[in-house]
PDB file of C-alpha atoms and ligand atoms in Angstrom:
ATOM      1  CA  UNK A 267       8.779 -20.958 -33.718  1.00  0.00           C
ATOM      2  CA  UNK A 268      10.112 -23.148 -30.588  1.00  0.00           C
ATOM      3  CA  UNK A 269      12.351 -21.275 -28.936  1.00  0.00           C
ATOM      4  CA  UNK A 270      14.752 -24.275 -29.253  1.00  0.00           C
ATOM      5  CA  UNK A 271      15.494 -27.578 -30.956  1.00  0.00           C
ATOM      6  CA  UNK A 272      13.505 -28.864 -33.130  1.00  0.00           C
ATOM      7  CA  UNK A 273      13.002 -25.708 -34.399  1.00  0.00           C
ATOM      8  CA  UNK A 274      10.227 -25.232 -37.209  1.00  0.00           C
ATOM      9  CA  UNK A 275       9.252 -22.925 -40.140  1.00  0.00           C
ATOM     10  CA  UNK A 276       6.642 -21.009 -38.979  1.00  0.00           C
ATOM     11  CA  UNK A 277       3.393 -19.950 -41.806  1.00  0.00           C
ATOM     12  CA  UNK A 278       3.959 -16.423 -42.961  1.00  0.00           C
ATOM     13  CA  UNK A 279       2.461 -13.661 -40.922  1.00  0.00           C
ATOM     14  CA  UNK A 280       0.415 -12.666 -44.018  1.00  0.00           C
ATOM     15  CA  UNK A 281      -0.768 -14.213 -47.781  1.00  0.00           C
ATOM     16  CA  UNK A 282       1.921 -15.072 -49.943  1.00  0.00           C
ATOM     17  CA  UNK A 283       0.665 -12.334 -51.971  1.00  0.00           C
ATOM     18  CA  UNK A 284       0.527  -9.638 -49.449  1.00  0.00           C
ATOM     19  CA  UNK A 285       3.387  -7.724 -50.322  1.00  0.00           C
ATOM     20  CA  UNK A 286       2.848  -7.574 -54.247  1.00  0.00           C
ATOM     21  CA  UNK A 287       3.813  -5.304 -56.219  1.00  0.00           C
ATOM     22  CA  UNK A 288       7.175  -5.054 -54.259  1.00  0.00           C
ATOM     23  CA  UNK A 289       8.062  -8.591 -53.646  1.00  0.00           C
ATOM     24  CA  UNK A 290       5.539 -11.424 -55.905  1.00  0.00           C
ATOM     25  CA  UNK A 291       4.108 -14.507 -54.822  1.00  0.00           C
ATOM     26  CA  UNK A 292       6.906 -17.093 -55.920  1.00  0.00           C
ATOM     27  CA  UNK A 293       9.461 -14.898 -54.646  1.00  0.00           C
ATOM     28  CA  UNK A 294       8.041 -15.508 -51.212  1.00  0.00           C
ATOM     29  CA  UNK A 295       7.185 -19.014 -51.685  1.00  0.00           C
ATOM     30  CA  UNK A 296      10.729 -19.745 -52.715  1.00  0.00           C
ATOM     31  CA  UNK A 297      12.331 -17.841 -49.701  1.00  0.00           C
ATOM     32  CA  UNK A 298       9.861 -19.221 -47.221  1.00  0.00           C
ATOM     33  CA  UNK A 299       9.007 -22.603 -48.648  1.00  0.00           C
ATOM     34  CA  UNK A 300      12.441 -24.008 -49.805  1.00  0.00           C
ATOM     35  CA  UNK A 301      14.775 -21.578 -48.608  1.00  0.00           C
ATOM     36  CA  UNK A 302      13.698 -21.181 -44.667  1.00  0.00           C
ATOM     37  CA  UNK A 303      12.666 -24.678 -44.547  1.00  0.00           C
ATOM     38  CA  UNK A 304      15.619 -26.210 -46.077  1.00  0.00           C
ATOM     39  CA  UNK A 305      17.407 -23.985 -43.343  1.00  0.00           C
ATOM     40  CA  UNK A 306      15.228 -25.399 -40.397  1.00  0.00           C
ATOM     41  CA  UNK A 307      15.574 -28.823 -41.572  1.00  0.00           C
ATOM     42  CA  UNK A 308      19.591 -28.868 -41.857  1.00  0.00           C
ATOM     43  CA  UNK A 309      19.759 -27.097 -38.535  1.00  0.00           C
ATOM     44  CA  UNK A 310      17.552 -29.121 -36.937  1.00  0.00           C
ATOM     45  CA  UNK A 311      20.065 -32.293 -38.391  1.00  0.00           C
ATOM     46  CA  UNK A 312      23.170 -30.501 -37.024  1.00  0.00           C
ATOM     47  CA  UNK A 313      21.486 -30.065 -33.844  1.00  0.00           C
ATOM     48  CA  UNK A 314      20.226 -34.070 -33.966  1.00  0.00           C
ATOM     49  CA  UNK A 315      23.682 -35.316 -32.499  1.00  0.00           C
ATOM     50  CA  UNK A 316      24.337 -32.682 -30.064  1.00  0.00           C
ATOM     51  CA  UNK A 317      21.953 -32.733 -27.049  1.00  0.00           C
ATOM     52  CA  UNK A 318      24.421 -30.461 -25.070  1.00  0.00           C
ATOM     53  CA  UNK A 319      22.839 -27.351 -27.989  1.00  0.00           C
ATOM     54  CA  UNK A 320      19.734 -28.656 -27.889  1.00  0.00           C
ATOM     55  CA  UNK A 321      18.232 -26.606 -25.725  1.00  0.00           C
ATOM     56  CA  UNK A 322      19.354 -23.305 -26.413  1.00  0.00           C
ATOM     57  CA  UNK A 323      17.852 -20.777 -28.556  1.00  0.00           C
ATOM     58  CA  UNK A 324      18.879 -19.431 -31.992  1.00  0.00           C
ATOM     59  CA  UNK A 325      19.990 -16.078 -30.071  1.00  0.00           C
ATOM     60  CA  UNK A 326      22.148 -17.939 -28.120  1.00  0.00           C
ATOM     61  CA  UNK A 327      23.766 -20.639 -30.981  1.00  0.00           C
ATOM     62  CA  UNK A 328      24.589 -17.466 -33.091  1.00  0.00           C
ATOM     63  CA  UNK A 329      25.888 -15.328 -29.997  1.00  0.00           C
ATOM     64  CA  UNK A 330      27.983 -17.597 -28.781  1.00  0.00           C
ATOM     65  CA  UNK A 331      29.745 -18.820 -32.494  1.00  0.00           C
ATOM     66  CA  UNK A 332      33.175 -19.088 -30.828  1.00  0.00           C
ATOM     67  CA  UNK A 333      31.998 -22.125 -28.391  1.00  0.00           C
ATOM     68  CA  UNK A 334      30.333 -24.097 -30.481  1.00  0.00           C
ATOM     69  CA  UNK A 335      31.954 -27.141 -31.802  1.00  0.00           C
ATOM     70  CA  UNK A 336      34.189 -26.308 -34.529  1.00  0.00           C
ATOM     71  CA  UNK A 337      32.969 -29.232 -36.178  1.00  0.00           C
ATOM     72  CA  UNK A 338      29.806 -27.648 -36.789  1.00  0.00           C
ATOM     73  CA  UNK A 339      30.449 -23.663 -36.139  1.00  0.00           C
ATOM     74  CA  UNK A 340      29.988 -22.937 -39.642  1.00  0.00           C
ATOM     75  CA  UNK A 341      27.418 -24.333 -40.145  1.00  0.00           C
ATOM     76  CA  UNK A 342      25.490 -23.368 -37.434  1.00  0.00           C
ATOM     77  CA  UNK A 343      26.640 -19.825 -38.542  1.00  0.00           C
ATOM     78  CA  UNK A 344      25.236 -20.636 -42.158  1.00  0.00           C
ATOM     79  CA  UNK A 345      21.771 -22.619 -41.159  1.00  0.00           C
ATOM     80  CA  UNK A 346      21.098 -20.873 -38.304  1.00  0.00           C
ATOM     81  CA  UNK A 347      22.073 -17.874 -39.571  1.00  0.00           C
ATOM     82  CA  UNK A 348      19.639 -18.665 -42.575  1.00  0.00           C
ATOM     83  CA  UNK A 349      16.975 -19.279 -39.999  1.00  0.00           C
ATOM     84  CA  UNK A 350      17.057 -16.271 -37.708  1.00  0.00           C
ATOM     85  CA  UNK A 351      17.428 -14.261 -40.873  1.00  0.00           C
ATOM     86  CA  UNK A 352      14.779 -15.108 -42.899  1.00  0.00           C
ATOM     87  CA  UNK A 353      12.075 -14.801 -39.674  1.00  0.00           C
ATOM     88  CA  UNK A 354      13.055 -11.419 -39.024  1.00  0.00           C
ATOM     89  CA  UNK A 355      13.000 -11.056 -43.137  1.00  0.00           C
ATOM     90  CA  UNK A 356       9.209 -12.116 -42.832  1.00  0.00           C
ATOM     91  CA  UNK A 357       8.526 -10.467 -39.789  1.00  0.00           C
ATOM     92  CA  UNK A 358       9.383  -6.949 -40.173  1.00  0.00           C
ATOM     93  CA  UNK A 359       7.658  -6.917 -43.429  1.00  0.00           C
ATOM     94  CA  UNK A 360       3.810  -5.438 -43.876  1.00  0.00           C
ATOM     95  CA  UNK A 361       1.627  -4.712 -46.296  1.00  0.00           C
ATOM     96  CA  UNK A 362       2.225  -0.869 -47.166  1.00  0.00           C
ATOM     97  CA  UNK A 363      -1.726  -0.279 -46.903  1.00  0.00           C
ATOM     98  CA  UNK A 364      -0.967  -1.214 -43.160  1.00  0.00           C
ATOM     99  CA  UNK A 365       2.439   1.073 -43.169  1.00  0.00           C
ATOM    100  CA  UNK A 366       2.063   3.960 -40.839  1.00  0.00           C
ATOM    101  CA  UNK A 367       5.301   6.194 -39.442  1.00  0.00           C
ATOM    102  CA  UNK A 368       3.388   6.660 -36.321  1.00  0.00           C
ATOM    103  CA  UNK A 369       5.592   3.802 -34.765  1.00  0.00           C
ATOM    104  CA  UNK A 370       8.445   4.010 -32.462  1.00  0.00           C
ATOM    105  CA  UNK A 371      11.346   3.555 -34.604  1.00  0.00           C
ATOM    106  CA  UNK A 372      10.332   6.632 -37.082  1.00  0.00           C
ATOM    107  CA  UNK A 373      11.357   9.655 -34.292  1.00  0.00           C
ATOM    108  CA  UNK A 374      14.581   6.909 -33.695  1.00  0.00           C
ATOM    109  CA  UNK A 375      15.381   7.121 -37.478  1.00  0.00           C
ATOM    110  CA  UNK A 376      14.564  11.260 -38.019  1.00  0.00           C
ATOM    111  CA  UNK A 377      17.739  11.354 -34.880  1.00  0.00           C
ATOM    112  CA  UNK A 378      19.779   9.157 -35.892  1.00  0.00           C
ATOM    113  CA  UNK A 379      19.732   9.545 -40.046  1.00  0.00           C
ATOM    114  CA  UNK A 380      18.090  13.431 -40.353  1.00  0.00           C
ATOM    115  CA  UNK A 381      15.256  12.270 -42.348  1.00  0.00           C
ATOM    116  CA  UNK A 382      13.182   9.265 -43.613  1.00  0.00           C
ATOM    117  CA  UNK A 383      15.120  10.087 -47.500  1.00  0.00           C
ATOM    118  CA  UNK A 384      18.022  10.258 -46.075  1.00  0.00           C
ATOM    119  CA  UNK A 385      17.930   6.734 -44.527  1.00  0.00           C
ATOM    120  CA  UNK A 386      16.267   5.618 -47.162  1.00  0.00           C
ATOM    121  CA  UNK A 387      19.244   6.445 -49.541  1.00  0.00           C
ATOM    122  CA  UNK A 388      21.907   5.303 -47.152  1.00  0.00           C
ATOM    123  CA  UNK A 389      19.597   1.881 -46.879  1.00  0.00           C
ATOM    124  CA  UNK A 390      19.450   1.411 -50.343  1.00  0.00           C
ATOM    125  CA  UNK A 391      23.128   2.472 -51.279  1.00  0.00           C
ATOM    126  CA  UNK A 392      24.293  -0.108 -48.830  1.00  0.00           C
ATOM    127  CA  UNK A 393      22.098  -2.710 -49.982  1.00  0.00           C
ATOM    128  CA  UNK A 394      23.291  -2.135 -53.300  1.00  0.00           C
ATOM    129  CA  UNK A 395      27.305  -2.785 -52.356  1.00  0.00           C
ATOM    130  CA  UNK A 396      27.054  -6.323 -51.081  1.00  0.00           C
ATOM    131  CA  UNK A 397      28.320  -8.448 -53.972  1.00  0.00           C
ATOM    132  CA  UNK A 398      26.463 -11.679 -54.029  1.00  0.00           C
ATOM    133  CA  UNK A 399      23.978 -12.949 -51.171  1.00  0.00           C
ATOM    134  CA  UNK A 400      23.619 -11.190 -48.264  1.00  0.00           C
ATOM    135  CA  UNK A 401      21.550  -8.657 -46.070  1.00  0.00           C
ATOM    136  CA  UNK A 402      21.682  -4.956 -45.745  1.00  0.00           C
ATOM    137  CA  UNK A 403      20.210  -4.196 -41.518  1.00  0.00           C
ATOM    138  CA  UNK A 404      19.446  -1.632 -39.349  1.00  0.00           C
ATOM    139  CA  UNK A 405      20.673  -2.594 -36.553  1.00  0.00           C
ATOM    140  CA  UNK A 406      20.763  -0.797 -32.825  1.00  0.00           C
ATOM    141  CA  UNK A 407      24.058  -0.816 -30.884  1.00  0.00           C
ATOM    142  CA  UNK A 408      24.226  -1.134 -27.166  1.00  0.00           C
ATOM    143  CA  UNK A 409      23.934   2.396 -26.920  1.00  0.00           C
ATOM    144  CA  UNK A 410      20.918   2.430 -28.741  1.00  0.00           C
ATOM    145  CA  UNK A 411      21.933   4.162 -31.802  1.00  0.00           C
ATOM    146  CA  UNK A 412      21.051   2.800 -35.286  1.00  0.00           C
ATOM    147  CA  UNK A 413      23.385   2.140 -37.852  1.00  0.00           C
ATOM    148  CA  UNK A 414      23.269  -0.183 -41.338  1.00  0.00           C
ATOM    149  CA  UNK A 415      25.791  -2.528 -41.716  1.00  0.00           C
ATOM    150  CA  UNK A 416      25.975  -5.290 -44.779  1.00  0.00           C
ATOM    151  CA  UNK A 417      26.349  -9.080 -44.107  1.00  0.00           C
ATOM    152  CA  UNK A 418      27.460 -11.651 -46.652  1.00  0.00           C
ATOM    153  CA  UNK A 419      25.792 -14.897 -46.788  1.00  0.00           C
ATOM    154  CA  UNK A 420      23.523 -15.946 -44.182  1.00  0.00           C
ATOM    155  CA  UNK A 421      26.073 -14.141 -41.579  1.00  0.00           C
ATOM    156  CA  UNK A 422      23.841 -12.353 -38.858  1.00  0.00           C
ATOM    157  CA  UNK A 423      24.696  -8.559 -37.156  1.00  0.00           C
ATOM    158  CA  UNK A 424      23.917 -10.775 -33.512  1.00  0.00           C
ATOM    159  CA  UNK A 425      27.121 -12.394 -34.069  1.00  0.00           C
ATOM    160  CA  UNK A 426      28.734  -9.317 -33.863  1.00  0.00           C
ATOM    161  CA  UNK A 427      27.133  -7.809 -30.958  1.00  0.00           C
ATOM    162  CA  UNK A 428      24.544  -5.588 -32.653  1.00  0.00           C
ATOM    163  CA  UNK A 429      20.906  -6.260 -32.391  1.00  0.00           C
ATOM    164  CA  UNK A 430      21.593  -7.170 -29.164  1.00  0.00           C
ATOM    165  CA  UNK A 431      19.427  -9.296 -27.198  1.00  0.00           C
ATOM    166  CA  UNK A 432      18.188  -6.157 -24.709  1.00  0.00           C
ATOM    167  CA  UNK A 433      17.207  -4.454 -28.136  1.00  0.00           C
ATOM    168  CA  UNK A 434      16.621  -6.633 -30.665  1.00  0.00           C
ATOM    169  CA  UNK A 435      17.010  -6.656 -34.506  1.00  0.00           C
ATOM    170  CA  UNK A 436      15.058  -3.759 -35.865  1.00  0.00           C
ATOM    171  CA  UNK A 437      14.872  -5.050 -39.327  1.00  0.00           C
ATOM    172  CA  UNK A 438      16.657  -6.775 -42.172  1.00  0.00           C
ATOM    173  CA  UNK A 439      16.241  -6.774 -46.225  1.00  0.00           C
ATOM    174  CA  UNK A 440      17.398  -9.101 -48.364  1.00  0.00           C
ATOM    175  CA  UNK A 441      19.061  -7.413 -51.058  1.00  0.00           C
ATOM    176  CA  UNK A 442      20.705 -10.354 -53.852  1.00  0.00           C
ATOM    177  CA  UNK A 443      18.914 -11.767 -56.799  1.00  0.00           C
ATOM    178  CA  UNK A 444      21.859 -14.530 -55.801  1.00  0.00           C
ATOM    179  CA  UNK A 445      20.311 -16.065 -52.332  1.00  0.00           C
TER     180      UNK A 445
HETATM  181 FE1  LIG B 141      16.206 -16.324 -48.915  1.00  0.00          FE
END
């Protein structure tokens, strides 16, 4: 991924297939091959007659909403939202014969939620209230404490100050049959 305009769609970290049972082939191909690239492409086209935004990063367009252009905020907010969404999507996925709880973010998640079912089930029940498209996250505050929030759309928890930059987006799941 270029760090700034043009950006691209990068390959999938792993077979289309990798993740099946839990998330099949065409759903994957239809998220990464139309869906993500349709989103790099308009970006790219908003970002074609700006050069002053050209050479700033996705981090920054979405951080900064409020001085972009209003011309274009929204959708910069909705394509580049789409973008940085859908790589983190990809990203923080892994097959579950690779899974292990060894990892940093498991002794995070037993503080902050109690236990793995419990986050699981506050995950999940979140997930389950956004109406339409749009993302359930765990996201880390400045602080450093975890929390799930819901976005609609292709809106993005950076725009709001949480996976900040210092910490990072932790992980995302896309929750609508209604992308
Ligand atoms: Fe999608």
């Amino acid at each position: 991924m270029n760090e700034h305009y043009p950006f691209v769609n990068p390959p999938l970290p792993y077979a289309y297939d990798s993740l099946e049972p839990y998330i099949d082939t065409q759903t994957m191909y239809i998220h990464h091959d139309r869906q993500l690239q349709r989103y790099v492409v308009e970006l790219n086209t908003i970002l074609r007659d700006y050069p002053e935004l050209q050479n700033l990063s996705l981090e920054e367009l979405l951080t900064n909403t409020e001085s972009l252009p209003e011309e274009i905020r929204q959708s910069i907010i909705n394509y580049g939202g789409g973008v940085y969404n859908h790589i983190i999507y990809f990203n923080g996925m892994i097959n579950s014969q690779e899974r292990s709880q060894a990892g940093t973010l498991y002794p995070i998640i037993l503080r902050d939620f109690g236990t793995i079912e419990n986050f699981f089930n506050e995950y999940k029940r979140n997930a389950l209230s956004v109406f339409g498209s749009g993302y359930a996250w765990l996201v880390v505050d400045q602080n450093g404490t975890l929390s799930i929030v819901t976005t609609p759309n292709q809106n993005t928890p950076i725009s709001f100050g949480l996976c900040d930059l210092g910490h990072g987006c932790l992980g995302a799941c896309l929750f609508s049959a209604a992308f």
